Short mmCIF file of C-alpha atoms in Angstrom, two decimals:
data_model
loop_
_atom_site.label_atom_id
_atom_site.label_comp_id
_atom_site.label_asym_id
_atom_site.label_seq_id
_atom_site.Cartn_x
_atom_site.Cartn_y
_atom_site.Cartn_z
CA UNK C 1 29.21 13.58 14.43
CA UNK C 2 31.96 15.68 14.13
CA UNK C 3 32.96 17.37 10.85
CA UNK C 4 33.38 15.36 7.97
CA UNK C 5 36.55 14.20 7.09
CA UNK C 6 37.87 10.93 5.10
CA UNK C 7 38.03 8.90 7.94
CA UNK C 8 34.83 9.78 10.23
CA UNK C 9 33.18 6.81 8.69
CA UNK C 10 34.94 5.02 10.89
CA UNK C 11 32.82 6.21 14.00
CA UNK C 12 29.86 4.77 12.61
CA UNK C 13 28.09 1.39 12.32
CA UNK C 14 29.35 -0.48 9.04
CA UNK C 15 27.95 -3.02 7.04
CA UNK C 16 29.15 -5.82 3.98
CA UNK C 17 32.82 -5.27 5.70
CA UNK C 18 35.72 -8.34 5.56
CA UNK C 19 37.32 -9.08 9.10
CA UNK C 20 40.85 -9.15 8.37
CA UNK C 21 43.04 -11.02 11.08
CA UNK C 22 46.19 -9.34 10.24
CA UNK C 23 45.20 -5.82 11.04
CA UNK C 24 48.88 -4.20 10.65
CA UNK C 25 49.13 -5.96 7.01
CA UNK C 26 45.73 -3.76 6.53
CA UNK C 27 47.06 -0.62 8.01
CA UNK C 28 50.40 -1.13 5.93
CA UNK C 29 48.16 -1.40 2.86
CA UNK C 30 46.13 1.35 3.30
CA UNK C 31 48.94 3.83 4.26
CA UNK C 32 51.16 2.05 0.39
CA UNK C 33 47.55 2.97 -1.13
CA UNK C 34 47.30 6.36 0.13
CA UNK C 35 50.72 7.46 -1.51
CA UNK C 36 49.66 6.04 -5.00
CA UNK C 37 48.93 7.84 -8.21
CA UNK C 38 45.10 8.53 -8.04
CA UNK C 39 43.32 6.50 -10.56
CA UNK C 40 40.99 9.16 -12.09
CA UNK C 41 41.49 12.74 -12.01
CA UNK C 42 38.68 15.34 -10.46
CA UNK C 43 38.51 17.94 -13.80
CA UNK C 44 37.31 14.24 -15.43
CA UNK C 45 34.82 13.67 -12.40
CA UNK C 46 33.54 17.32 -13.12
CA UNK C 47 32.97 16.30 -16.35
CA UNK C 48 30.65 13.71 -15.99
CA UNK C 49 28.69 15.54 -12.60
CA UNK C 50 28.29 18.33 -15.44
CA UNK C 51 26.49 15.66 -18.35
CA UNK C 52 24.74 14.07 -15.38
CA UNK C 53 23.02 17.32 -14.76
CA UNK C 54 21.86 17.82 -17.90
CA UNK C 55 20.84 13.85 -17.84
CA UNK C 56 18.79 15.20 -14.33
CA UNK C 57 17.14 17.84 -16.66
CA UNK C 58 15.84 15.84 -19.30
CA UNK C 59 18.45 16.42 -21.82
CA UNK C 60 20.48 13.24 -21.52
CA UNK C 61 20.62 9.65 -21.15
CA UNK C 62 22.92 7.65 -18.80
CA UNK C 63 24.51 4.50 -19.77
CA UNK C 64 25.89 2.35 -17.05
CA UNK C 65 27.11 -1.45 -17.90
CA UNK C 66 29.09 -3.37 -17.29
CA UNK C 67 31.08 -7.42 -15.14
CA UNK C 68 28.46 -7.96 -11.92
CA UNK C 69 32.05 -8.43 -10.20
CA UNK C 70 35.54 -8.08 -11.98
CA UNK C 71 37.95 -10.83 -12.00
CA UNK C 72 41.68 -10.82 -11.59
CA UNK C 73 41.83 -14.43 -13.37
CA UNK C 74 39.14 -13.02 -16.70
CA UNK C 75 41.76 -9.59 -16.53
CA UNK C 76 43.32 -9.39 -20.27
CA UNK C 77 42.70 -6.53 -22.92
CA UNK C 78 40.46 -8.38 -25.09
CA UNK C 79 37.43 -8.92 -22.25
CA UNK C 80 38.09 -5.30 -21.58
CA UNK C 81 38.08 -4.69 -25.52
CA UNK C 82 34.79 -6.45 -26.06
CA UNK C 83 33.49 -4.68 -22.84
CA UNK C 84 34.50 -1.07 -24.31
CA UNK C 85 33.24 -2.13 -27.80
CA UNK C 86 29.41 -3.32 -27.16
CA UNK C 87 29.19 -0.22 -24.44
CA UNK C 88 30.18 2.34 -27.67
CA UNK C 89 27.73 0.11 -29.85
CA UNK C 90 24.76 0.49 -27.73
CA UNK C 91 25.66 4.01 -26.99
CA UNK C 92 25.55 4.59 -31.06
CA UNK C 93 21.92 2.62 -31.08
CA UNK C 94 20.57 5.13 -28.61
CA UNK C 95 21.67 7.73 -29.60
CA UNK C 96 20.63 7.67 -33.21
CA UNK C 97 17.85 5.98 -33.23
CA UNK C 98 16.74 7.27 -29.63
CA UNK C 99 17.80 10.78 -30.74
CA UNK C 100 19.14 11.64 -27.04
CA UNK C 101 22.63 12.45 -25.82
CA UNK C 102 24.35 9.34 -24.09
CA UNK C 103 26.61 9.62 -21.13
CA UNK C 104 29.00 6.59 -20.90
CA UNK C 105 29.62 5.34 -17.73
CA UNK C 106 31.23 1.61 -17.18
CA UNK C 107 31.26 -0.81 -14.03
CA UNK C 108 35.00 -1.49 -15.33
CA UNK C 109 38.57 -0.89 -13.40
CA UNK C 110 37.31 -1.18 -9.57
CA UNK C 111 34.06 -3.50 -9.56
CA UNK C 112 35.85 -5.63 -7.39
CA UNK C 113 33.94 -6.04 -4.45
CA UNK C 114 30.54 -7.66 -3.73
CA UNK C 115 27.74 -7.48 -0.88
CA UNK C 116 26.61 -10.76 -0.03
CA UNK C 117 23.75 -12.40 1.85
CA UNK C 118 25.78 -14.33 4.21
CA UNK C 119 29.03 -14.33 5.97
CA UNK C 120 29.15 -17.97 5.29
CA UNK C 121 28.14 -20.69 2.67
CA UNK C 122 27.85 -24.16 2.60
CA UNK C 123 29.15 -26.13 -0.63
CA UNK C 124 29.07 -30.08 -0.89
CA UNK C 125 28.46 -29.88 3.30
CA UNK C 126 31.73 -27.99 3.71
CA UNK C 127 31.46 -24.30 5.16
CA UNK C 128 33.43 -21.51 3.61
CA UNK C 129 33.28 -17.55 4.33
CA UNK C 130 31.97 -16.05 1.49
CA UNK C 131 33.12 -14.98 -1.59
CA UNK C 132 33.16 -11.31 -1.69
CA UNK C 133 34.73 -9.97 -4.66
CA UNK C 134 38.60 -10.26 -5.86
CA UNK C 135 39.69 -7.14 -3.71
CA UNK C 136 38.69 -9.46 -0.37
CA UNK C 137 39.24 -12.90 -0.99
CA UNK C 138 39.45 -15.61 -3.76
CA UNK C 139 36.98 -17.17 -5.64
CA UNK C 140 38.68 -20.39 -5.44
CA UNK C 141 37.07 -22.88 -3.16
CA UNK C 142 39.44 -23.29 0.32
CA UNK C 143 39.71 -21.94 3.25
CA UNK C 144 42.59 -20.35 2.98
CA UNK C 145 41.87 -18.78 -0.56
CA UNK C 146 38.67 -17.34 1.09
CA UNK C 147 40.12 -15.47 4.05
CA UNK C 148 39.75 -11.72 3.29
CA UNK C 149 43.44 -10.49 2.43
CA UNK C 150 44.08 -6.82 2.84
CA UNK C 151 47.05 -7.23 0.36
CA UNK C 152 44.56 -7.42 -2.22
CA UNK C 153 43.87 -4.46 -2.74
CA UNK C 154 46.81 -3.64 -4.37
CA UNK C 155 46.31 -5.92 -6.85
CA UNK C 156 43.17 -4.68 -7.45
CA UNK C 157 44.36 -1.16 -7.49
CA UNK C 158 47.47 -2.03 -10.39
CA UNK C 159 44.76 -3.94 -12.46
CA UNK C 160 42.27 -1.05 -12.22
CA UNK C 161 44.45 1.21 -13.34
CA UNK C 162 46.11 -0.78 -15.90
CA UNK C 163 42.51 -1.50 -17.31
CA UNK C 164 42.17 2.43 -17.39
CA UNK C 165 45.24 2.61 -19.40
CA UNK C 166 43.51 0.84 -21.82
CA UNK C 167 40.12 2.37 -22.15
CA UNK C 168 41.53 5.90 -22.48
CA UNK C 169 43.71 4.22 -25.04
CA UNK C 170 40.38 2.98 -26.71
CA UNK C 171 38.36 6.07 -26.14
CA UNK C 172 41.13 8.83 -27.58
CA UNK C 173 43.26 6.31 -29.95
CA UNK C 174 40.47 6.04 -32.83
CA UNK C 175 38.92 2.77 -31.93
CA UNK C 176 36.07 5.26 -31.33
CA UNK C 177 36.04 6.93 -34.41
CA UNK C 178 32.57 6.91 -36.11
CA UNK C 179 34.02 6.18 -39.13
CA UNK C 180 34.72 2.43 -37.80
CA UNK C 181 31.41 1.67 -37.00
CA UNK C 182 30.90 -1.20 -38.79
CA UNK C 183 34.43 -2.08 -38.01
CA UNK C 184 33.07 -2.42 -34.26
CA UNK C 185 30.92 -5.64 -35.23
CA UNK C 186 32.35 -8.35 -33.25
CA UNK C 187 31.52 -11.80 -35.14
CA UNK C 188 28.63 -12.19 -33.10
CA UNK C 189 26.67 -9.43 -35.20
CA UNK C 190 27.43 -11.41 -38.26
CA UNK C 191 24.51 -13.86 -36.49
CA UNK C 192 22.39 -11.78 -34.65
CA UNK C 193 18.69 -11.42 -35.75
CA UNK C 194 19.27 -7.66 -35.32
CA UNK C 195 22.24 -7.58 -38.13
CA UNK C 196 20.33 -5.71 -40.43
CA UNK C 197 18.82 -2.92 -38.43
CA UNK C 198 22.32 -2.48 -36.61
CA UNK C 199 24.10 -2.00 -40.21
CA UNK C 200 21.56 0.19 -41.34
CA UNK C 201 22.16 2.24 -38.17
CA UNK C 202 26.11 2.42 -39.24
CA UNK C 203 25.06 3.20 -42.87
CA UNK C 204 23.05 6.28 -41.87
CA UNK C 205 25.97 6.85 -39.71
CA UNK C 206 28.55 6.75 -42.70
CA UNK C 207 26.39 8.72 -45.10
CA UNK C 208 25.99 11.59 -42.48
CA UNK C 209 29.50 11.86 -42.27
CA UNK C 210 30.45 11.72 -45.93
CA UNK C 211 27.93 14.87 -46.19
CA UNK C 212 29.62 16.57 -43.35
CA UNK C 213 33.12 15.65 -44.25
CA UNK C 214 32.04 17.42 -48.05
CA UNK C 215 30.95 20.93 -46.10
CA UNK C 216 34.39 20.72 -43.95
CA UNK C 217 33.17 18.93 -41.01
CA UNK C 218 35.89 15.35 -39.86
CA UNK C 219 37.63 13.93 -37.26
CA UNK C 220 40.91 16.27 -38.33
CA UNK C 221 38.74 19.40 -37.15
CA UNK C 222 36.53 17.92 -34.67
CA UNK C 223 37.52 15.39 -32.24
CA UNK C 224 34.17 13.80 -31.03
CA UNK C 225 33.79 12.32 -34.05
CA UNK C 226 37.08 10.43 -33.98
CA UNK C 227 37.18 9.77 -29.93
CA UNK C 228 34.78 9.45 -27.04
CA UNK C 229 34.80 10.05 -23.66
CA UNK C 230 33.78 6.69 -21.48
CA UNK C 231 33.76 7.12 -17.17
CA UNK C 232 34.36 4.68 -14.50
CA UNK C 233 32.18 3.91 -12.09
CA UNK C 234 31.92 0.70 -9.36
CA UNK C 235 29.88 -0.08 -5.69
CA UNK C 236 32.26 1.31 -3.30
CA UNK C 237 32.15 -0.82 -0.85
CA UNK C 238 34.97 -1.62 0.58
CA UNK C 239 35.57 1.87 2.71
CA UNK C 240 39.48 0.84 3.36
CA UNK C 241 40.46 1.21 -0.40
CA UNK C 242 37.85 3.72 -0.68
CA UNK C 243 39.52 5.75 2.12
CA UNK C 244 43.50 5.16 1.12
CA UNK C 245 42.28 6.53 -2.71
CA UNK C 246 40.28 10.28 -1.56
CA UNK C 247 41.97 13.14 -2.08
CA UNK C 248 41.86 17.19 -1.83
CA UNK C 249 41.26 18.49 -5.19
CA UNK C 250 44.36 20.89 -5.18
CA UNK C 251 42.00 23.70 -7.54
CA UNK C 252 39.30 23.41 -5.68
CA UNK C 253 40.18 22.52 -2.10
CA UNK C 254 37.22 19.90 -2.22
CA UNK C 255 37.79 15.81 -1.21
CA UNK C 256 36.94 13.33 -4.37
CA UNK C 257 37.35 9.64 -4.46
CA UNK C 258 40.16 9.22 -6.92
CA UNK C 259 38.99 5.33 -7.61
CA UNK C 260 36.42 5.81 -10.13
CA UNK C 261 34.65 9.17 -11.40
CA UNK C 262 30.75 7.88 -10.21
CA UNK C 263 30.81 5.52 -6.98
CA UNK C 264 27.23 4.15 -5.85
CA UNK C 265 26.07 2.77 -2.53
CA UNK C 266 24.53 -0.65 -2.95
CA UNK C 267 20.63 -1.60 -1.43
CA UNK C 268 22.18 -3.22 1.29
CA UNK C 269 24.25 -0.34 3.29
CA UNK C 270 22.09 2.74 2.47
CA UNK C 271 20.83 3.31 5.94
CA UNK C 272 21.34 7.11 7.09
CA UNK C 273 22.62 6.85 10.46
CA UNK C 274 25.92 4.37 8.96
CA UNK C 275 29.20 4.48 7.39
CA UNK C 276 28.57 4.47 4.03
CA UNK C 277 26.28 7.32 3.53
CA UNK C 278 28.52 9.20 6.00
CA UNK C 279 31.70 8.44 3.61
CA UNK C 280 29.69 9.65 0.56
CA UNK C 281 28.71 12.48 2.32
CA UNK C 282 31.81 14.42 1.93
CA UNK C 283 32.92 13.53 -1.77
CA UNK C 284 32.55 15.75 -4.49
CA UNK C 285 31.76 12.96 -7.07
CA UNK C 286 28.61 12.25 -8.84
CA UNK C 287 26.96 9.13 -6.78
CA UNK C 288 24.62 6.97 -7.01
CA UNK C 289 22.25 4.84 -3.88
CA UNK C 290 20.71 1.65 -5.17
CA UNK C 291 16.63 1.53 -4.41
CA UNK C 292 14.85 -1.49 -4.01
CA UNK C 293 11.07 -1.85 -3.53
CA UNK C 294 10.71 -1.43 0.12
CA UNK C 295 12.14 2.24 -0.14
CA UNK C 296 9.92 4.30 1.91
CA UNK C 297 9.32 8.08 0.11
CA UNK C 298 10.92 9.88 3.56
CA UNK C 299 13.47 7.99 3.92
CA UNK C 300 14.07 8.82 0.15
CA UNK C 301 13.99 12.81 1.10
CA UNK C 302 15.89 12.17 3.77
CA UNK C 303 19.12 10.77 1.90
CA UNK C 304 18.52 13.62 -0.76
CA UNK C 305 18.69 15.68 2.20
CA UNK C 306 21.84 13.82 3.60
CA UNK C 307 23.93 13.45 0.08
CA UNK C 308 22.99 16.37 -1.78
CA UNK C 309 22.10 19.08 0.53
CA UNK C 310 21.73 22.19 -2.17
CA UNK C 311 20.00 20.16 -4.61
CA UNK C 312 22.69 20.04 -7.61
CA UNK C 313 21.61 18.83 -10.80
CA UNK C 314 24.09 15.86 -11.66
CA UNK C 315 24.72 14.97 -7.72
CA UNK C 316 22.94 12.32 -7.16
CA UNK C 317 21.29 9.43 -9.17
CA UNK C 318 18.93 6.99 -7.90
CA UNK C 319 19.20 3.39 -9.25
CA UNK C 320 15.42 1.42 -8.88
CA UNK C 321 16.44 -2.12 -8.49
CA UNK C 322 12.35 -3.72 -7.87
CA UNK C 323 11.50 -6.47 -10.23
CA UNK C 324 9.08 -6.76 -13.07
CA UNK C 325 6.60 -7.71 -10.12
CA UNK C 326 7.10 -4.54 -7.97
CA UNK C 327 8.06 -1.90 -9.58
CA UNK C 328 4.90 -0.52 -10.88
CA UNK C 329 3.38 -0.47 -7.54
CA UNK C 330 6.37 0.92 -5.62
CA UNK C 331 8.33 3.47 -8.17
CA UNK C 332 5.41 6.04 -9.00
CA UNK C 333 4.82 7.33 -5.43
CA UNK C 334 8.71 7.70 -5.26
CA UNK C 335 8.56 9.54 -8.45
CA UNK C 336 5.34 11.95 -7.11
CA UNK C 337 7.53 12.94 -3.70
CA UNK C 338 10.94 13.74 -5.29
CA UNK C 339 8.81 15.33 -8.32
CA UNK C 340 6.42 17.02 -5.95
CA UNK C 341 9.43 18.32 -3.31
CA UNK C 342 11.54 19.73 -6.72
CA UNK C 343 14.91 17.65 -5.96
CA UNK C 344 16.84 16.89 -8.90
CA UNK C 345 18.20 13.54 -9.12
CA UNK C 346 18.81 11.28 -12.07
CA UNK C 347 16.45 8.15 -12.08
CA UNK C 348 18.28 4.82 -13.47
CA UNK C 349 16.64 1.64 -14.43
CA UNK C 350 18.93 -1.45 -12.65
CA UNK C 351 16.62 -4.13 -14.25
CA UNK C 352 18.76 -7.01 -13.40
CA UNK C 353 19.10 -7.53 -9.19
CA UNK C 354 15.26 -7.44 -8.51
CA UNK C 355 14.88 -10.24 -11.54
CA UNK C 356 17.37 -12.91 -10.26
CA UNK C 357 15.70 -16.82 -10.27
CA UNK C 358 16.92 -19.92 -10.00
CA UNK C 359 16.48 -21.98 -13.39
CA UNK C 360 15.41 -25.42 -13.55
CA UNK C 361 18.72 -26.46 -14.01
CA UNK C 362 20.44 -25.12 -10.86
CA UNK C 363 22.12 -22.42 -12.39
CA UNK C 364 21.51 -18.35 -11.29
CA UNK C 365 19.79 -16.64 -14.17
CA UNK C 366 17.63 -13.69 -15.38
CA UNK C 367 15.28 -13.72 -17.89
CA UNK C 368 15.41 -11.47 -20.86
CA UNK C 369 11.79 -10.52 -20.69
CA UNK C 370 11.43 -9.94 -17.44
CA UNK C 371 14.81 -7.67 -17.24
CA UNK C 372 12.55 -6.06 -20.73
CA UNK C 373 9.33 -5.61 -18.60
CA UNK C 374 10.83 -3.61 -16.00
CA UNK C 375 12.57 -1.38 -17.98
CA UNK C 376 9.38 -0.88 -20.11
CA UNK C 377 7.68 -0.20 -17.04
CA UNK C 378 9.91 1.95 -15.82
CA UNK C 379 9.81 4.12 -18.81
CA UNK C 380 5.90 3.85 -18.85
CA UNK C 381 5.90 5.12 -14.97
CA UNK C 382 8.27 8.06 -15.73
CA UNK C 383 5.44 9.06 -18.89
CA UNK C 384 2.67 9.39 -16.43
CA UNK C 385 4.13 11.33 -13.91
CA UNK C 386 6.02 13.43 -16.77
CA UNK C 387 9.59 12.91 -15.45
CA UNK C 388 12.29 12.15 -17.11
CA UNK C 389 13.59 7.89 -17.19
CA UNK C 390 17.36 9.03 -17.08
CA UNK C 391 19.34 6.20 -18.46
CA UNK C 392 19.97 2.42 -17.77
CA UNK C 393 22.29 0.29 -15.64
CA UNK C 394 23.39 -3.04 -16.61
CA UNK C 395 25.32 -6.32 -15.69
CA UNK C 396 26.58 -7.29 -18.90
CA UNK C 397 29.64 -8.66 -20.92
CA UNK C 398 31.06 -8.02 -23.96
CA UNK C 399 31.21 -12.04 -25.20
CA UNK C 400 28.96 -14.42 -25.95
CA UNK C 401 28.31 -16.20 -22.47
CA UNK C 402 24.94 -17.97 -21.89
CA UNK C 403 23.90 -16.68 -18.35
CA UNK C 404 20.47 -14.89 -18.75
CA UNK C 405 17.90 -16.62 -20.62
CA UNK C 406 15.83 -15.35 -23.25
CA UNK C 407 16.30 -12.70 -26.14
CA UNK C 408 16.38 -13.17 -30.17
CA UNK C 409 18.61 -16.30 -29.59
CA UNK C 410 16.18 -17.70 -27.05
CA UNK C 411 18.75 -18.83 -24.53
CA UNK C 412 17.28 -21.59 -22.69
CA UNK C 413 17.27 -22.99 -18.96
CA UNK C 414 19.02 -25.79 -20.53
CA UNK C 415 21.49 -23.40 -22.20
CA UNK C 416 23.12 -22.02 -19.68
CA UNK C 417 25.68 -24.62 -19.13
CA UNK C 418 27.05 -24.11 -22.38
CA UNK C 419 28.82 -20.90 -20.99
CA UNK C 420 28.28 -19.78 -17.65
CA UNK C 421 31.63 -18.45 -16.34
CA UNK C 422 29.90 -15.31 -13.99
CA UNK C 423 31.66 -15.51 -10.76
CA UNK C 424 28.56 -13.75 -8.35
CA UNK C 425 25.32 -13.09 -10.62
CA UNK C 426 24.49 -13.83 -14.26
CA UNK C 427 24.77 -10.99 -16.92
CA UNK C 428 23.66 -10.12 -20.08
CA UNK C 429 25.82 -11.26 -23.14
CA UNK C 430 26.86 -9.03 -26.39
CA UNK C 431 23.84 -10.17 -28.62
CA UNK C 432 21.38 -9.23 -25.70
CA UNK C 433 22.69 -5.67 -24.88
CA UNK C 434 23.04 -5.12 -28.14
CA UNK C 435 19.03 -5.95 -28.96
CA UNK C 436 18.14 -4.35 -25.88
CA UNK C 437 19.84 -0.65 -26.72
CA UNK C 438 17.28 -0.99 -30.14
CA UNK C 439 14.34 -1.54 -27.60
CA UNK C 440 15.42 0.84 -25.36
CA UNK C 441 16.08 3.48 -28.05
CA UNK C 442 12.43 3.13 -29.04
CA UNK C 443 11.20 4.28 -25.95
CA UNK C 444 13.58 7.15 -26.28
CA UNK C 445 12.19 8.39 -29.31
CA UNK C 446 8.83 7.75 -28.20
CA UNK C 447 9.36 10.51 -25.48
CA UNK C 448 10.50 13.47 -27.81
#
């Protein structure tokens, strides 16, 4: 290969990749992307390889949530709202009760695109290509709505950046500020079997900040407490976009991807020798590489060796995506090697791809137990090898939808039609995040 550069990913083999029939509308759209605005800046990407470090060290958790694919149709401020408001609710759960700094990172403003299975599916006897994410083609069922359009991309880029608008507006504007934290309770708290425990959670909250506000200490004299700091993250995919939105850092003279501040690199185009690892190869961002159960422990090393070279805390973060029914027999021995060699990576718990059924009622689901079971054995895995579970990544939603079955409500299969509006797989809804976090903050606490 020859050195690195934004582009050399194009010399490789490439997987999960649209054929677009208009290839000059493509090249016009990358070259109109390539003179936009970046979306993120890199002294904010800094900032979160920096907590991610400290997350590989032990002295953090990670956070990740958020739509299994955007939608341009579902795009309005109160889904993002909801979205912004469960994230900061769970991250208050575990971090009091888990007693562990939280690192907020969302799958919001650029989870447009999606690997799929096939290039082709067959619905009611008629073949269509496959829906691939909003940034490719339509979810609408025609022919012509599911031809990949390169001019897409642009209207993913204005709504990504028009939904970051909005969540710095969220994170710095006081929606954040501690002292709302009951004010955060969306109506479906007012219901949820966990009401009480959450409400004594904002209670402590409250009274610890009356006692600090008494010795001097409030949001006029220390920001935190009346804004947070949430990042961006999304499967990048789509290497065209990708491509159009990396830039030179102009302080540092390093390249980062200006579309997100974490990217990740999805179970299905992780192999070594193609584009994808080559692209992330060269950006300075904090990534991520999806890990199912058929991850061998050298071909582990050898991506450590590929995307993080000189082993840098915060680099790198590996997301185990195995099932309830694989994971303890598959994640300890990669847990040993990386342990055993000294890398540091963060390890994330994806509970939700390696847990996806079909219900007895036709409908795409995950069950809340199951999605519990590996995370509690992913936890109990990390104990006996005495390394560190890093943090959590989740497909979830900030309304009430009824797409995974189980938790306090008991969602059934029967349920589901009630409201199922997931365009690709089914996620989590408030009222189940929001019970997880407690769960999840007991293991936390159970580790100090």
């Amino acid at each position: 290969m020859s050195q690195w550069h934004p582009s050399s990913w194009r010399e490789l083999p490439i997987l999960q990749q649209p054929t677009y029939k208009d290839q000059q509308s493509l090249k016009d759209v990358e070259q109109k992307l390539s003179t936009y605005p970046p979306l993120v800046f890199a002294e904010e990407t800094r900032a979160l390889y920096s907590e991610l470090g400290e997350v590989s060290q032990g002295r953090g958790f990670l956070l990740q949530g958020g739509d299994c694919a955007e939608s341009f149709a579902e795009f309005n401020a109160p889904k993002i709202r909801d979205t912004f408001k469960v994230i900061l609710q769970m991250a208050v759960v575990l971090t009091f009760s888990g007693r562990c700094p939280v690192t907020k990172v969302a799958r919001m403003a650029g989870q447009y695109a999606k690997p799929r299975s096939a290039d082709f599916e067959t619905i009611n006897g008629v073949e269509y290509p496959s829906y691939r994410g909003d940034i490719i083609n339509s979810f609408e069922l025609s022919q012509e709505a599911r031809e990949p359009d390169p001019t897409r991309m642009l209207d993913a880029y204005y709504r990504s950046s028009s939904t970051l608008n909005l969540l710095r507006a969220f994170a710095q504007g006081g929606l954040a500020d501690l002292n709302q934290v009951n004010r955060w309770n969306m109506t479906f708290v007012e219901n949820n079997p966990l009401k009480e425990r959450y409400q004594d959670v904002a209670y402590r909250i409250q009274d610890a900040l009356a006692f600090m506000d008494i010795v001097g200490i409030n949001a006029k004299n220390h920001p935190p407490l009346h804004e947070t700091t949430l990042f961006t993250s999304h499967e990048a995919l789509l290497l065209n976009y990708e491509q159009a939105l990396t830039r030179v850092d102009t302080l540092t003279g390093k390249w980062y991807n200006c579309s997100a501040h974490m990217l990740w690199i999805g179970e299905r185009t992780r192999q070594l020798d193609h584009a994808h690892v080559e692209f992330f190869k060269g950006i300075h961002n904090p990534i991520g590489v999806k890990v199912g159960p058929t991850m061998d422990e050298d071909e582990l090393i050898r991506l450590i060796d590929a995307l993080n070279p000189d082993n840098d805390p915060g680099r790198l973060t590996f997301i185990t995506r195995m099932g309830v029914n694989n994971l303890e027999k598959n994640l300890p021995r990669l847990l040993k090697r990386v342990k055993d060699e000294g890398r540091h990576v963060v390890w994330s718990s994806d509970p939700m791809h390696g847990n996806t059924k079909k219900a007895s009622s036709g409908y795409k689901t995950r069950n809340f137990d199951d999605i519990l079971g590996e995370i509690q054995q992913f936890f109990a895995a990390h104990r006996a090898e005495g390394t560190h579970a890093g943090g959590i990544h989740l497909e979830m939603t900030g309304q009430h939808v009824t797409e995974c079955t189980g938790g306090a409500y008991k969602i059934s299969d029967e349920d589901l039609a009630e409201c199922y509006q997931t365009q690709c797989d089914p996620r989590l809804n408030a009222d189940q995040v929001l019970e997880l976090a407690f769960l999840v903050a007991d293991h936390l606490k159970s580790g100090l």
